[in-house]
Coordinates of C-alpha atoms and ligand atoms in Angstrom, one line a residue:
M18 CA 13.4 5.9 7.9
A19 CA 13.1 9.5 7.0
I20 CA 10.6 12.4 7.1
L21 CA 10.1 13.5 3.6
D22 CA 9.7 17.1 2.4
I23 CA 6.1 18.1 1.7
L24 CA 5.3 19.9 -1.6
V25 CA 3.3 23.0 -0.8
Y26 CA 0.7 24.9 -2.9
P27 CA 1.2 26.4 -5.5
D28 CA 3.9 23.9 -6.4
P29 CA 2.9 22.8 -9.9
R30 CA 3.9 19.2 -9.2
L31 CA 0.8 18.9 -7.0
K32 CA -1.2 19.0 -10.2
Q33 CA 0.5 15.9 -11.6
I34 CA -1.5 12.7 -12.0
S35 CA 0.0 9.7 -10.3
D36 CA 0.7 6.3 -11.9
P37 CA -0.7 2.9 -10.8
V38 CA 1.7 0.9 -8.6
T39 CA 2.8 -2.3 -10.4
K40 CA 5.7 -3.5 -8.3
F41 CA 5.1 -4.7 -4.8
D42 CA 8.7 -4.9 -3.7
S43 CA 10.9 -3.9 -0.8
A44 CA 11.4 -0.4 -2.3
L45 CA 7.6 0.1 -2.1
K46 CA 7.6 -1.0 1.6
D47 CA 10.5 1.4 2.4
F48 CA 8.7 4.3 0.8
I49 CA 5.4 3.5 2.6
R50 CA 7.4 3.5 5.9
D51 CA 8.8 6.9 5.2
L52 CA 5.4 8.2 4.0
N53 CA 3.9 7.0 7.3
E54 CA 6.6 8.7 9.3
T55 CA 6.0 11.9 7.4
M56 CA 2.3 11.8 8.1
L57 CA 2.9 11.2 11.8
A58 CA 5.2 14.2 11.9
G59 CA 2.3 16.5 10.7
P60 CA 0.3 17.8 13.7
G61 CA -3.2 16.2 13.8
C62 CA -2.6 14.7 10.4
V63 CA -5.0 11.8 9.5
G64 CA -3.9 11.2 5.9
I65 CA -1.2 11.6 3.3
A66 CA -0.8 10.9 -0.4
A67 CA 2.5 10.0 -2.2
P68 CA 2.4 12.9 -4.6
Q69 CA 2.6 15.3 -1.6
V70 CA 6.2 14.2 -1.2
G71 CA 6.9 14.3 -4.9
Y72 CA 6.4 10.5 -5.5
F73 CA 3.9 10.1 -8.3
D74 CA 2.5 6.6 -7.6
R75 CA -1.0 5.8 -6.4
I76 CA -0.4 5.4 -2.7
V77 CA -2.4 6.8 0.2
I78 CA -2.2 6.3 3.9
V79 CA -5.1 7.2 6.2
D80 CA -5.0 6.8 10.0
L81 CA -8.1 7.6 12.0
S82 CA -7.2 5.5 14.9
S83 CA -7.1 8.7 17.0
K84 CA -10.7 9.4 16.1
P85 CA -12.7 6.6 17.7
K86 CA -15.9 8.7 17.8
N87 CA -16.1 8.4 14.0
P88 CA -16.4 4.7 12.9
N89 CA -13.3 3.8 10.9
H90 CA -10.8 1.1 9.9
G91 CA -7.9 2.6 11.8
K92 CA -4.7 2.9 9.9
L93 CA -4.9 1.8 6.2
V94 CA -2.3 1.7 3.5
L95 CA -4.2 2.1 0.2
V96 CA -2.4 1.2 -3.0
N97 CA -4.2 1.9 -6.3
P98 CA -7.4 2.9 -4.4
V99 CA -10.6 3.2 -6.5
I100 CA -14.0 4.5 -5.4
V101 CA -16.4 2.1 -7.0
E102 CA -19.6 3.5 -5.4
A103 CA -20.5 6.8 -3.8
S104 CA -23.7 8.1 -2.3
G105 CA -25.1 11.1 -0.4
S106 CA -23.3 14.4 0.1
N107 CA -22.3 16.5 3.0
I108 CA -20.1 19.6 3.7
G109 CA -17.2 19.5 6.1
R110 CA -14.1 21.4 6.9
E111 CA -10.8 20.2 5.4
G112 CA -7.2 21.0 5.9
C113 CA -4.1 19.7 4.1
L114 CA -0.3 19.5 4.7
S115 CA 0.2 21.0 1.3
V116 CA -2.0 24.0 2.1
P117 CA -0.7 24.9 5.5
D118 CA -2.3 28.3 5.9
Y119 CA -6.0 27.6 5.1
T120 CA -8.9 25.2 5.7
G121 CA -12.0 25.0 3.5
N122 CA -15.6 23.8 3.5
I123 CA -15.9 21.0 0.9
A124 CA -18.8 18.8 -0.3
R125 CA -18.0 15.1 -0.4
A126 CA -20.0 11.9 -0.8
K127 CA -21.2 10.6 2.6
K128 CA -20.7 6.9 1.9
I129 CA -18.3 5.2 -0.4
T130 CA -17.3 1.7 -1.4
L131 CA -13.6 1.5 -2.0
T132 CA -11.3 -1.1 -3.5
A133 CA -7.6 -0.9 -2.9
Q134 CA -4.5 -3.1 -2.7
D135 CA -2.3 -3.4 0.4
E136 CA 1.5 -3.1 0.3
E137 CA 1.7 -6.8 -0.5
G138 CA -0.6 -6.4 -3.5
N139 CA -3.6 -8.1 -2.0
E140 CA -7.0 -6.7 -3.0
H141 CA -9.5 -5.4 -0.4
S142 CA -12.9 -3.8 -0.4
Y143 CA -14.0 -1.3 2.2
Q144 CA -17.3 0.4 3.1
M145 CA -16.7 3.8 4.6
K146 CA -18.8 6.7 5.7
G147 CA -18.6 10.1 7.3
F148 CA -15.2 11.5 8.2
E149 CA -13.3 8.4 7.1
A150 CA -15.0 8.6 3.6
R151 CA -14.1 12.3 3.5
V152 CA -10.5 11.8 4.3
V153 CA -10.1 9.0 1.7
Q154 CA -11.8 11.2 -1.0
H155 CA -9.4 14.1 -0.1
E156 CA -6.4 11.8 -0.4
I157 CA -7.5 10.2 -3.7
D158 CA -7.9 13.7 -5.1
H159 CA -4.1 14.2 -4.6
L160 CA -3.5 11.2 -6.9
D161 CA -5.5 13.0 -9.6
G162 CA -3.7 16.3 -9.1
L163 CA -6.5 18.0 -7.2
L164 CA -6.4 19.9 -3.9
F165 CA -9.4 20.9 -1.7
L166 CA -8.8 24.4 -3.1
D167 CA -10.0 23.1 -6.5
R168 CA -13.3 22.0 -5.0
L169 CA -14.3 25.2 -3.2
V170 CA -17.5 26.6 -4.6
C171 CA -16.6 30.1 -3.4
R172 CA -13.2 31.1 -2.1
R173 CA -14.6 34.2 -0.5
S174 CA -17.1 32.4 1.7
E175 CA -15.6 28.9 2.1
L176 CA -11.9 29.4 2.6
F177 CA -10.6 30.2 6.1
P178 CA -7.2 31.1 7.6
R179 CA -6.0 28.1 9.6
Q180 CA -6.3 28.5 13.4
N181 CA -3.4 27.4 15.5
Y182 CA -5.0 24.6 17.4
A183 CA -3.5 23.8 20.7
E184 CA -1.9 20.4 20.6
Ligands
LIG1 NI1 -4.2 16.9 1.5

């Protein structure tokens, strides 16, 4: 296992669009293990996407098991995730391992229906809302070469220096 290096804004590779996963083999499982370990090494980190470590396949991990107040599915490995339905909109604060110095207020759909494969290639469908839906939308953006910075309506009023939260 290994903690992988995180690409940090303005690294141009963060704009790359990731490819669908087609091989569900042991190399995929090894990579997912390393990606998970890298996520766990980030303080308070609840999600990570493969392109953040320079691996341009459509893989995301979210883990909201530490946020029981927000209804969620716990840890999910999402391979080839697709949002098939989205509704509502709300604004919330987001941070990102690839944008370590800032957080931003971003509008996202309130509720989503998501399809994704697991690391074995099995298809799943999920209903998500609130914070979990927000985290998944943020991570899927990484697969399409987008950062939360790209979704700020106004950098002057909606971008904030990151606070040093006590652990
Ligand atoms: Ni991010």
